[in-house]
XYZ file of C-alpha atoms in Angstrom:
773
model
C 16.398 39.267 -87.795
C 14.165 42.278 -88.212
C 12.125 42.403 -91.399
C 11.975 45.789 -93.106
C 9.088 47.419 -94.902
C 8.680 48.039 -98.619
C 11.776 48.351 -100.781
C 13.274 51.817 -100.661
C 11.498 52.768 -97.425
C 14.850 53.600 -95.872
C 15.635 56.385 -98.354
C 16.933 59.638 -96.917
C 13.571 61.369 -96.641
C 11.887 58.712 -94.492
C 12.340 58.023 -90.805
C 13.903 54.777 -89.671
C 10.806 53.997 -87.618
C 8.792 53.630 -90.842
C 11.514 51.544 -92.505
C 11.438 48.540 -90.215
C 8.948 46.507 -88.255
C 11.088 46.204 -85.108
C 11.398 49.392 -83.027
C 14.775 51.041 -83.818
C 15.808 50.893 -80.162
C 15.608 47.074 -80.382
C 18.078 47.180 -83.265
C 20.442 49.940 -82.114
C 20.333 48.727 -78.531
C 21.932 50.684 -75.718
C 22.980 53.396 -78.159
C 22.849 56.100 -75.486
C 25.846 54.409 -73.807
C 27.855 53.838 -77.005
C 31.509 54.769 -76.516
C 33.264 53.923 -79.785
C 32.237 53.213 -83.383
C 33.455 51.438 -86.510
C 31.789 50.885 -89.867
C 32.352 48.603 -92.848
C 30.548 49.658 -96.010
C 30.495 47.248 -98.938
C 28.834 47.474 -102.324
C 25.356 46.701 -100.957
C 25.592 46.128 -97.178
C 26.683 48.294 -94.261
C 28.013 46.733 -91.067
C 28.089 48.998 -88.024
C 30.004 48.170 -84.845
C 29.913 49.954 -81.515
C 31.023 49.336 -77.966
C 28.708 50.247 -75.099
C 28.495 49.923 -71.361
C 25.482 47.965 -70.155
C 23.957 48.434 -66.727
C 22.254 45.344 -65.375
C 21.258 43.833 -62.064
C 23.341 41.221 -60.233
C 22.488 39.287 -57.077
C 25.170 39.704 -54.377
C 25.495 37.647 -51.198
C 27.333 38.545 -48.011
C 27.539 37.301 -44.436
C 25.465 39.080 -41.828
C 27.313 41.450 -39.548
C 26.938 39.905 -36.067
C 28.979 42.522 -34.244
C 27.136 43.611 -31.110
C 25.033 40.400 -31.031
C 25.607 37.547 -28.601
C 24.748 34.787 -31.092
C 23.109 34.508 -34.407
C 19.437 33.634 -34.353
C 18.431 30.043 -35.084
C 15.898 31.077 -37.722
C 18.236 33.527 -39.414
C 19.346 32.718 -42.996
C 23.086 32.020 -43.473
C 23.668 35.222 -45.454
C 21.845 38.188 -46.913
C 21.062 38.809 -50.593
C 21.050 42.191 -52.257
C 20.412 43.090 -55.891
C 22.900 45.665 -57.146
C 23.601 47.459 -60.400
C 26.715 46.424 -62.297
C 28.266 47.853 -65.456
C 29.693 45.531 -68.099
C 30.988 46.001 -71.646
C 29.144 44.843 -74.759
C 29.952 44.863 -78.470
C 27.073 45.473 -80.882
C 27.212 44.625 -84.594
C 24.379 45.520 -86.971
C 24.159 44.652 -90.662
C 21.761 46.409 -93.028
C 21.354 47.403 -96.663
C 23.085 50.562 -97.854
C 19.667 51.998 -98.803
C 19.036 52.504 -95.068
C 22.349 54.159 -94.247
C 21.131 57.757 -94.098
C 18.087 56.942 -91.984
C 20.260 54.851 -89.656
C 22.848 57.614 -89.292
C 20.045 60.067 -88.455
C 18.726 57.746 -85.758
C 22.216 57.266 -84.281
C 22.867 61.036 -84.296
C 19.616 61.678 -82.399
C 20.395 59.087 -79.711
C 24.120 59.524 -79.092
C 24.639 60.750 -75.531
C 27.825 59.472 -73.946
C 30.217 58.736 -76.796
C 33.871 59.194 -75.816
C 35.361 59.291 -79.294
C 35.703 61.893 -82.025
C 36.673 59.307 -84.634
C 34.886 56.450 -86.408
C 37.039 53.683 -87.889
C 35.883 52.820 -91.415
C 36.738 50.088 -93.886
C 35.314 48.662 -97.107
C 34.975 50.236 -100.548
C 31.966 52.307 -99.516
C 33.928 54.101 -96.792
C 35.122 56.580 -99.434
C 31.693 56.967 -100.988
C 29.894 57.709 -97.714
C 32.747 59.514 -95.899
C 31.203 62.989 -96.165
C 27.728 61.751 -95.184
C 29.068 59.977 -92.070
C 31.119 62.983 -90.965
C 28.186 65.341 -91.524
C 25.611 63.184 -89.712
C 27.643 61.887 -86.759
C 30.158 64.742 -86.451
C 32.882 62.095 -86.156
C 36.058 62.087 -88.236
C 36.269 59.053 -90.561
C 39.556 57.182 -90.086
C 40.065 54.731 -92.972
C 41.475 51.304 -92.095
C 43.088 48.718 -94.379
C 40.462 46.236 -95.608
C 42.589 43.084 -95.414
C 44.001 43.865 -91.949
C 40.454 44.381 -90.667
C 39.250 41.112 -92.201
C 42.067 39.120 -90.587
C 41.601 40.753 -87.184
C 37.852 40.101 -87.370
C 38.354 36.490 -88.416
C 40.813 35.804 -85.579
C 38.407 37.403 -83.086
C 35.349 35.305 -83.989
C 37.351 32.069 -84.234
C 38.796 32.613 -80.750
C 35.640 33.804 -78.996
C 32.739 31.935 -80.635
C 33.240 28.164 -80.223
C 30.856 27.165 -83.057
C 31.768 29.882 -85.520
C 32.999 27.741 -88.418
C 30.883 25.231 -90.328
C 30.968 22.932 -93.312
C 28.071 23.018 -95.744
C 26.480 19.703 -96.742
C 23.930 19.940 -99.512
C 21.495 17.129 -98.711
C 21.914 16.973 -94.933
C 19.230 18.071 -92.480
C 20.246 20.583 -91.338
C 22.741 21.572 -93.986
C 25.259 23.137 -91.563
C 27.881 21.019 -89.756
C 29.698 23.073 -87.125
C 33.330 22.635 -86.163
C 34.535 23.002 -82.585
C 37.278 25.605 -82.707
C 40.692 24.315 -81.717
C 42.530 26.318 -79.048
C 45.213 27.169 -81.592
C 43.419 28.574 -84.622
C 46.607 29.170 -86.614
C 47.698 28.699 -89.343
C 44.817 28.938 -91.789
C 43.979 30.162 -95.276
C 41.424 32.943 -95.739
C 39.878 33.169 -99.201
C 38.077 36.481 -99.480
C 35.771 36.609 -102.500
C 34.763 40.177 -103.178
C 34.889 41.714 -106.633
C 38.032 39.647 -107.154
C 39.642 36.962 -104.981
C 42.350 37.463 -102.352
C 44.046 34.473 -100.762
C 45.795 35.167 -97.468
C 47.861 32.851 -95.274
C 47.349 33.734 -91.595
C 50.081 32.472 -89.253
C 49.652 34.443 -86.003
C 47.536 37.219 -84.527
C 49.529 39.882 -86.402
C 51.382 37.911 -89.058
C 49.685 37.260 -92.388
C 50.710 37.214 -96.017
C 48.862 37.742 -99.296
C 49.943 34.699 -101.292
C 47.722 34.896 -104.363
C 44.386 35.711 -105.850
C 42.356 36.038 -109.002
C 40.534 38.719 -110.966
C 37.706 36.215 -111.485
C 35.474 36.626 -108.438
C 32.150 37.999 -107.230
C 32.379 41.010 -109.526
C 32.843 38.690 -112.493
C 29.730 36.724 -111.577
C 27.763 39.942 -111.110
C 29.061 41.631 -114.266
C 28.829 38.687 -116.654
C 25.538 37.671 -115.049
C 24.116 41.133 -115.729
C 25.226 40.959 -119.371
C 23.781 37.471 -119.856
C 20.485 37.864 -117.995
C 19.899 41.649 -117.882
C 19.504 41.191 -114.114
C 21.290 43.939 -112.203
C 20.859 42.777 -108.599
C 23.339 40.325 -107.117
C 20.809 38.489 -104.946
C 18.416 38.137 -107.881
C 21.216 36.545 -109.920
C 21.797 34.005 -107.156
C 18.071 33.359 -106.971
C 18.029 32.663 -110.728
C 21.021 30.340 -110.337
C 19.281 28.397 -107.563
C 16.462 27.503 -110.012
C 18.684 26.792 -113.037
C 19.970 23.571 -114.577
C 23.588 24.012 -115.645
C 23.685 20.827 -117.744
C 21.526 22.572 -120.362
C 24.402 24.998 -120.966
C 27.578 23.209 -119.848
C 29.251 20.455 -121.822
C 29.768 17.399 -119.605
C 32.315 14.594 -119.869
C 29.515 12.262 -121.079
C 28.688 14.711 -123.888
C 32.208 14.131 -125.242
C 32.865 10.467 -124.378
C 29.315 9.116 -124.274
C 29.749 8.320 -120.584
C 32.491 8.368 -117.969
C 36.128 8.686 -119.056
C 37.517 5.562 -117.427
C 41.118 6.231 -118.457
C 41.248 9.505 -116.536
C 38.847 8.414 -113.804
C 36.347 11.164 -114.622
C 32.612 10.660 -114.059
C 30.243 11.365 -116.928
C 28.442 14.144 -115.015
C 31.603 16.208 -114.532
C 31.702 19.577 -116.316
C 34.138 19.347 -119.215
C 33.470 22.828 -120.604
C 31.529 25.653 -118.931
C 29.027 27.123 -121.435
C 30.319 24.520 -123.915
C 26.891 23.775 -125.405
C 26.160 27.408 -126.182
C 28.682 27.449 -129.056
C 26.974 24.688 -131.040
C 23.356 24.565 -129.908
C 20.886 26.446 -132.042
C 18.585 27.508 -129.203
C 17.916 30.177 -126.582
C 19.079 29.406 -123.050
C 17.079 30.426 -119.987
C 18.377 33.076 -117.611
C 18.269 30.541 -114.791
C 20.430 28.013 -116.651
C 22.990 30.626 -117.686
C 23.210 32.006 -114.129
C 23.720 28.481 -112.747
C 26.429 27.688 -115.303
C 28.210 30.951 -114.531
C 28.067 30.303 -110.793
C 29.538 26.824 -111.250
C 32.276 28.137 -113.514
C 33.457 30.807 -111.076
C 32.999 28.721 -107.909
C 34.917 25.775 -109.385
C 37.720 28.075 -110.458
C 37.968 29.648 -106.979
C 37.733 26.230 -105.289
C 40.563 24.772 -107.373
C 42.746 27.832 -106.801
C 42.143 27.722 -103.020
C 42.856 24.001 -102.951
C 46.175 24.396 -104.801
C 47.339 27.174 -102.463
C 46.293 25.161 -99.389
C 48.321 22.165 -100.586
C 51.297 24.331 -101.542
C 51.411 25.807 -98.027
C 50.433 22.563 -96.221
C 47.216 23.971 -94.774
C 44.049 21.941 -94.195
C 41.769 24.745 -92.956
C 40.397 27.106 -95.595
C 37.866 29.753 -94.552
C 35.797 31.431 -97.254
C 34.366 34.915 -96.888
C 33.374 38.002 -98.830
C 30.123 39.292 -100.345
C 30.099 36.442 -102.898
C 29.337 33.988 -100.034
C 26.860 35.817 -97.757
C 25.416 32.538 -96.512
C 23.908 31.585 -99.879
C 23.546 27.766 -100.041
C 24.005 27.572 -103.801
C 27.391 29.328 -103.524
C 28.594 27.331 -100.520
C 27.471 24.118 -102.189
C 29.496 24.688 -105.364
C 32.639 25.812 -103.497
C 32.416 22.825 -101.133
C 32.059 20.436 -104.080
C 35.015 22.012 -105.854
C 37.317 21.837 -102.800
C 36.339 18.208 -102.100
C 36.853 17.218 -105.725
C 40.244 18.820 -106.259
C 41.676 17.917 -102.828
C 40.178 14.402 -102.772
C 38.678 15.259 -99.379
C 41.988 16.313 -97.754
C 41.114 20.022 -97.488
C 37.977 21.318 -95.755
C 35.955 24.219 -97.111
C 34.847 26.133 -94.013
C 32.422 29.030 -93.780
C 31.752 31.426 -90.919
C 28.464 32.227 -89.167
C 29.450 35.883 -88.831
C 31.423 36.184 -92.050
C 29.661 39.438 -92.951
C 30.912 41.130 -89.772
C 34.641 40.427 -90.075
C 35.578 43.826 -91.539
C 33.516 45.780 -89.007
C 34.902 43.741 -86.102
C 38.463 44.257 -87.349
C 37.948 47.990 -87.832
C 36.540 48.257 -84.320
C 39.504 46.328 -82.862
C 41.944 48.618 -84.700
C 40.263 51.664 -83.167
C 40.111 50.147 -79.687
C 43.727 48.981 -79.449
C 44.421 51.218 -76.447
C 41.733 49.247 -74.533
C 43.393 45.986 -75.618
C 40.119 44.083 -76.243
C 42.088 40.928 -77.136
C 43.215 40.524 -73.517
C 39.615 39.682 -72.594
C 37.400 36.764 -73.478
C 34.052 37.550 -75.103
C 30.865 35.511 -75.373
C 27.993 35.681 -77.838
C 24.842 36.989 -76.186
C 22.072 34.797 -77.615
C 19.345 37.115 -76.309
C 20.512 39.994 -78.507
C 21.770 38.135 -81.599
C 19.817 37.140 -84.692
C 21.608 33.873 -85.315
C 22.401 32.250 -88.638
C 19.444 32.178 -91.005
C 19.000 29.566 -93.697
C 18.534 30.759 -97.253
C 17.601 27.325 -98.483
C 14.197 27.585 -100.226
C 12.954 24.252 -98.942
C 13.874 24.932 -95.315
C 12.475 28.285 -94.349
C 10.263 30.042 -96.907
C 9.556 33.040 -94.656
C 13.233 34.009 -94.613
C 13.761 33.919 -98.370
C 13.832 37.654 -99.033
C 17.368 38.539 -98.000
C 16.977 42.180 -98.963
C 15.345 44.451 -96.415
C 16.616 42.820 -93.220
C 18.592 43.946 -90.189
C 20.909 41.322 -88.744
C 22.259 41.617 -85.183
C 25.204 40.214 -83.219
C 25.993 41.083 -79.603
C 29.002 39.960 -77.594
C 29.539 40.486 -73.874
C 32.948 41.014 -72.349
C 33.526 38.316 -69.756
C 34.874 39.275 -66.360
C 37.924 37.048 -66.688
C 39.909 35.475 -69.557
C 38.977 31.865 -70.373
C 41.378 29.064 -71.348
C 41.518 25.260 -71.689
C 41.689 23.001 -68.663
C 45.347 21.864 -68.767
C 44.235 18.318 -67.888
C 42.387 17.720 -71.177
C 44.203 14.931 -73.023
C 43.680 16.538 -76.448
C 42.073 19.995 -76.393
C 41.811 20.007 -80.200
C 39.440 17.005 -80.222
C 37.480 17.884 -77.061
C 33.730 18.305 -77.621
C 31.885 19.334 -74.430
C 28.392 18.179 -75.406
C 27.230 14.576 -75.316
C 24.246 14.876 -77.691
C 24.149 17.088 -80.788
C 20.498 18.106 -81.098
C 21.197 19.618 -84.516
C 21.799 16.117 -85.878
C 19.276 14.199 -83.756
C 15.694 15.204 -84.706
C 14.041 13.018 -82.041
C 16.210 14.413 -79.263
C 15.743 17.958 -80.590
C 11.958 17.644 -80.607
C 11.944 16.286 -77.056
C 14.245 18.902 -75.522
C 12.634 21.884 -77.254
C 9.241 20.715 -75.943
C 10.779 20.133 -72.526
C 12.055 23.721 -72.346
C 8.724 25.073 -73.614
C 6.822 23.168 -70.909
C 9.213 24.407 -68.210
C 8.724 28.057 -69.195
C 5.736 28.728 -66.908
C 7.701 27.483 -63.911
C 10.701 29.660 -64.757
C 8.477 32.739 -65.127
C 6.806 32.006 -61.787
C 10.189 31.542 -60.092
C 11.539 34.785 -61.617
C 8.604 36.850 -60.300
C 8.831 35.202 -56.851
C 12.528 36.085 -56.619
C 11.727 39.819 -56.670
C 8.683 40.249 -54.354
C 9.360 43.970 -53.813
C 9.484 44.834 -57.515
C 6.397 46.465 -59.029
C 7.267 45.516 -62.621
C 8.582 41.976 -62.068
C 5.495 40.329 -63.641
C 5.720 42.577 -66.704
C 9.445 41.869 -67.176
C 8.876 38.147 -66.649
C 6.251 38.169 -69.389
C 8.725 39.853 -71.758
C 11.263 37.182 -70.865
C 8.699 34.476 -71.630
C 7.959 35.957 -75.052
C 11.596 36.385 -75.974
C 12.661 32.898 -74.932
C 9.572 31.348 -76.534
C 10.460 33.094 -79.817
C 14.037 31.799 -79.575
C 12.727 28.247 -79.113
C 10.482 28.588 -82.181
C 13.417 29.882 -84.237
C 15.445 26.859 -83.134
C 12.643 24.482 -84.123
C 12.923 25.718 -87.732
C 16.620 26.628 -87.711
C 18.409 24.477 -85.132
C 21.755 25.729 -86.474
C 20.998 29.411 -85.680
C 23.593 29.682 -82.896
C 25.921 26.874 -83.890
C 25.486 23.289 -82.737
C 22.216 23.009 -80.797
C 22.643 21.246 -77.449
C 20.959 21.090 -74.053
C 23.770 23.391 -72.882
C 23.007 26.040 -75.510
C 19.266 25.904 -74.660
C 20.076 26.441 -70.973
C 22.543 29.243 -71.758
C 20.046 30.995 -74.037
C 17.492 30.913 -71.218
C 20.008 32.456 -68.783
C 20.851 35.186 -71.325
C 17.153 36.015 -71.752
C 16.598 36.104 -67.972
C 19.515 38.505 -67.561
C 18.170 40.603 -70.423
C 15.085 41.388 -68.342
C 16.947 41.846 -65.044
C 16.354 38.481 -63.415
C 19.980 37.794 -62.471
C 19.299 34.958 -60.027
C 15.695 33.668 -59.872
C 16.697 30.905 -57.427
C 18.588 33.158 -54.980
C 15.992 32.863 -52.201
C 15.578 29.095 -52.734
C 19.373 28.674 -52.441
C 19.532 30.893 -49.366
C 16.866 28.814 -47.595
C 18.317 25.434 -48.619
C 21.851 26.438 -47.608
C 20.530 27.474 -44.190
C 18.692 24.163 -43.653
C 21.643 22.046 -44.857
C 24.178 23.876 -42.652
C 22.133 22.945 -39.588
C 22.444 19.242 -40.549
C 26.179 19.267 -41.387
C 27.586 18.239 -37.990
C 25.077 15.416 -37.560
C 25.878 14.011 -41.033
C 29.647 14.196 -40.410
C 29.362 12.559 -37.001
C 27.390 9.657 -38.448
C 30.013 9.254 -41.213
C 32.889 9.299 -38.707
C 31.206 6.533 -36.713
C 31.424 4.139 -39.689
C 34.285 1.790 -40.539
C 36.639 2.943 -43.344
C 35.160 0.882 -46.195
C 31.549 1.495 -45.138
C 32.312 5.227 -44.901
C 33.639 5.405 -48.485
C 30.347 4.043 -49.877
C 28.322 6.326 -47.581
C 30.316 9.343 -48.818
C 29.610 8.468 -52.448
C 25.926 7.850 -51.707
C 25.853 11.219 -49.958
C 27.322 12.883 -53.050
C 24.690 11.218 -55.219
C 21.812 11.963 -52.834
C 22.884 15.602 -52.703
C 22.860 15.715 -56.478
C 19.160 14.838 -56.492
C 18.414 18.419 -55.304
C 18.315 20.000 -58.739
C 15.572 22.573 -59.397
C 16.407 22.422 -63.107
C 14.975 18.884 -63.318
C 11.165 18.748 -63.462
C 11.010 15.333 -61.786
C 12.780 16.851 -58.770
C 11.174 20.307 -58.692
C 7.740 18.658 -58.675
C 8.741 16.627 -55.585
C 10.362 19.607 -53.815
C 7.336 21.843 -54.391
C 4.777 19.206 -53.330
C 6.745 17.888 -50.331
C 8.658 20.597 -48.411
C 9.880 17.926 -45.950
C 11.763 16.022 -48.687
C 15.351 15.922 -47.416
C 18.745 14.184 -47.536
C 17.575 10.812 -46.201
C 14.555 10.785 -48.531
C 16.878 11.494 -51.476
C 19.078 8.527 -50.520
C 16.035 6.264 -50.670
C 15.267 7.557 -54.204
C 18.633 6.346 -55.508
C 18.937 3.221 -57.651
C 20.362 0.285 -55.707
C 23.713 -1.151 -56.787
C 24.767 -2.264 -59.275
C 24.206 1.202 -60.718
C 23.572 1.948 -64.383
C 27.251 2.829 -64.783
C 29.144 1.445 -61.815
C 32.920 1.778 -61.356
C 32.673 2.039 -57.589
C 34.702 -1.139 -56.886
C 37.579 0.226 -58.991
C 37.349 3.559 -57.127
C 37.434 1.776 -53.770
C 40.546 -0.156 -54.823
C 42.207 3.109 -55.836
C 41.433 4.609 -52.413
C 43.356 1.756 -50.803
C 46.449 3.058 -52.591
C 48.424 6.277 -51.981
C 46.485 9.555 -51.730
C 46.059 11.797 -54.748
C 48.230 14.893 -54.762
C 45.419 17.329 -55.584
C 41.754 16.907 -56.535
C 39.866 19.384 -58.688
C 36.128 19.179 -57.907
C 33.453 20.891 -60.008
C 30.465 21.429 -57.710
C 26.833 21.493 -58.844
C 23.893 22.550 -56.659
C 23.502 24.690 -53.547
C 22.088 23.389 -50.282
C 22.147 19.656 -49.590
C 24.393 18.957 -52.611
C 27.341 21.208 -51.746
C 26.983 21.065 -47.924
C 25.974 17.462 -47.131
C 27.315 15.798 -50.286
C 30.427 17.598 -51.525
C 31.953 18.977 -48.307
C 32.009 15.613 -46.443
C 33.660 14.103 -49.565
C 36.177 16.996 -49.623
C 36.801 16.490 -45.904
C 37.675 12.816 -46.449
C 40.115 13.675 -49.255
C 41.791 16.283 -47.044
C 42.010 13.737 -44.207
C 43.794 11.371 -46.634
C 46.378 14.080 -47.406
C 44.954 15.256 -50.749
C 44.782 18.974 -51.484
C 41.428 20.105 -52.935
C 40.501 22.814 -55.436
C 36.730 23.344 -55.223
C 35.460 25.108 -58.365
C 32.038 26.782 -58.457
C 30.229 28.919 -61.042
C 31.267 32.567 -61.285
C 27.654 33.613 -61.865
C 24.234 32.161 -61.064
C 22.402 29.522 -63.113
C 19.355 27.666 -61.759
C 20.099 26.578 -58.174
C 23.779 25.900 -58.850
C 26.112 27.126 -56.125
C 28.106 30.240 -57.024
C 31.656 31.037 -55.982
C 30.526 33.858 -53.664
C 27.966 31.549 -51.998
C 30.600 28.814 -51.599
C 32.897 31.219 -49.698
C 30.182 31.880 -47.104
C 29.205 28.199 -46.881
C 32.869 27.203 -46.402
C 33.306 29.854 -43.707
C 30.268 28.527 -41.821
C 31.407 24.898 -42.151
C 34.954 25.805 -41.021
C 33.468 27.250 -37.816
C 31.999 23.775 -37.113
C 34.736 21.496 -38.450
C 38.475 21.592 -37.588
C 39.528 19.632 -40.704
C 37.917 22.146 -43.063
C 39.090 25.052 -40.873
C 42.764 24.079 -40.912
C 42.671 23.179 -44.640
C 41.365 26.656 -45.492
C 43.906 28.292 -43.160
C 46.815 26.328 -44.690
C 45.507 26.708 -48.269
C 45.166 22.948 -48.720
C 41.525 23.667 -49.600
C 41.152 26.386 -52.220
C 37.847 27.784 -53.465
C 37.930 29.148 -57.020
C 35.528 30.279 -59.713
C 35.088 28.490 -63.033
C 34.474 31.592 -65.186
C 31.100 30.121 -66.171
C 27.471 31.027 -65.483
C 26.010 27.874 -66.986
C 24.433 24.709 -65.520
C 26.766 22.795 -67.857
C 30.560 22.761 -68.116
C 32.830 23.554 -71.044
C 36.365 22.501 -70.094
C 37.789 24.520 -72.994
C 36.499 27.820 -71.545
C 37.556 27.986 -67.903
C 38.872 30.803 -65.747
C 42.576 31.397 -66.383
C 43.243 31.576 -62.628
C 41.731 28.110 -62.169
C 43.908 26.685 -64.975
C 47.034 28.230 -63.402
C 46.184 26.754 -59.995
C 45.620 23.291 -61.505
C 49.112 23.423 -63.008
C 50.790 24.791 -59.872
C 49.187 22.245 -57.539
C 49.702 19.283 -59.890
C 46.054 18.157 -59.872
C 45.838 14.410 -60.577
C 42.110 13.789 -59.968
C 39.126 15.580 -61.487
C 35.657 15.078 -59.984
C 32.682 16.285 -62.045
C 29.248 15.936 -60.468
C 25.757 16.605 -61.733
C 23.634 15.859 -64.769
C 24.510 19.107 -66.566
C 28.274 18.849 -66.040
C 28.836 15.086 -66.155
C 26.143 13.780 -68.553
C 24.863 16.573 -70.824
C 28.496 17.653 -71.058
C 31.813 15.842 -70.471
C 30.401 12.310 -70.411
C 32.933 11.416 -73.122
C 35.636 13.929 -72.132
C 39.085 12.312 -71.994
C 41.507 13.637 -69.390
C 45.222 13.048 -68.830
C 44.597 12.199 -65.159
C 42.117 10.119 -63.159
C 38.532 11.327 -63.267
C 35.292 10.672 -61.494
C 32.013 11.581 -63.222
C 28.927 11.027 -61.133
C 25.304 12.045 -61.397
C 21.742 10.958 -60.724
C 19.582 10.889 -63.868
C 16.562 13.054 -63.139
C 15.031 13.088 -66.612
C 13.020 10.079 -67.809
C 13.836 10.600 -71.521
C 17.579 10.761 -70.818
C 17.330 7.741 -68.505
C 15.615 5.802 -71.290
C 18.293 6.890 -73.800
C 21.023 5.611 -71.479
C 19.155 2.367 -70.819
C 18.086 3.157 -67.256
C 15.215 4.598 -65.255
C 14.482 7.791 -63.359
C 17.023 8.237 -60.517
C 19.454 5.769 -62.078
C 23.047 6.414 -61.008
C 26.096 7.165 -63.127
C 29.378 6.517 -61.297
C 32.138 6.583 -63.886
C 35.728 6.282 -62.622
C 38.288 6.546 -65.423
C 42.045 6.102 -65.434
C 44.058 7.426 -68.403
C 45.704 4.872 -70.664
C 49.410 4.384 -70.047
């Protein structure tokens, strides 16, 4: 969030550069490549949306061309790496006070280069007021869109594309936000939009919604009556007064009438019996703060009861609240939450949205971009370019109190492929990927934030080393360091900024920041070298496995999987060893492993299962490059194929740490097939299929996987899922429940996590699970 200068500094005569402390090009990012615009102008805030194309670097791998050569050289790497430019789509959303609108329009006009459109979609009451100014400044025709349609479209979009968009507000909790994991099917729901009045809309599908009720008593009522009572004209100042007030000085409570609780009706003594009831009889002056608090309670309780009654009437349990009356103010969310809980007896949830203020702008943009069909794609929040949710709670973050004079940013990247649920999840609606919620666990949060801070120097060093021919790599790496460090400090004070804080979100934020400064794959050269070394050992490892008896071989295969999983550059305990001892290899890793019985040990049950009929099809989520994929996973895959089981091997679509990518796996598989007839024939006959997950994360979210992978899982009738690695099987999916057999295995390479799970460094998790009948 970019703090602005003195109040009024954004008036039409001043430049935008003087209005804000952040450079304008860090707010209106990539404006020169903006293609399409939309704007939502409310009574006090403007929300601007635009779509741009972003050029960034990607690391590409390809096999060497050996035509004209007798043989490949022994010292030659298994493939070549090139860094290429790629163009992707990004959505930008910027929220700012209306006082800055003219200066912002001037800045946009001066920097527009490649816009394709002659029209700007506009919604909100201010679209009429500022129509002429927008058309004059931007030379774009204003096309007015229906406010409610835009709100619904925007709400559907954020609920589908941002997993931790919705939250409950809990007054005395630390932190006060409790995020909900979005269900795959977001419909039906109730949207209560509190603007000047209140509109209540039942949303049943993407395009089907119905206005079912409302009230003239809304945000405008609070503002208008508040101004009359307190002589305070600004909405935010009224809320600030209310946050310091004591409503019981003005309101008549049940105990004021009955002398205590009303037992007959089951009403507590502290319940409000009459809003402003004391003002009729008391011979005294009431403070502005107390009157503002009483008024806020009166209107919030009225809206809460109305929403609750409509939810019950239409059998809905999800009620989302939005509109300028909310705007993330704790005192408002607190009173609405209390009201909903009270009148529904806890059966209906009051839910708020992280990006509530952007719904109209998002909807207006989607209306204008219908020919591009943006809903056919999946989108992901870019943490590097987004402000995140800021607390307005006075006791939590004093530096963020002044809500006026700020620019708030949201960026979303279009993903290459649509993402869907894994069809094998037992109950997608209850699936939570992450094992530990750092938002709710202060000790764990403190540890992991420190852990990521301490690892920052190593990441910077690795990023610079990955681009030895670049003259500005060190400078870009330093910018990355600063940006990610700032994100970590924000998360120390506001762990809820990007939804539920987890190890996965910390890793993903780091990847976003690396990409922001054109470090697409800092471990590309490490992976290239390790893949080359491991490929040279493959035949020897397979021959030694084939020489073993059946039962001995099954244990050796599992130990090989686990030993391979030790090679994780994301774990400090391992990277320290790998950097200090270049000779550390597969056999050394085996000796590091915990002896059986392992910390979690279902191996005997797995062995028994292998004595039965073969699985039809195994889906395997691979982890690291090098020893892990080549000497651990591929021998295991080979054994399954030999048993008659088809295999789908899923690897990351994009790079993260030293995890193997889909494009790298294709080359590795090709090289292994040249050495091994079982792998060769399986690839030829499509009994072994290599696919991409749709992810670029060291962790795994089974609710956001490549649609092609999900289709293949259905078509092949997958009945075994194997998830390997600390990020995929412990930080995420440790508690995931599947409708088929599953194998989750990892070596614990973090001492804190080992201690939490009751083990030691290099303890083994081998968790074989069979679904209940």
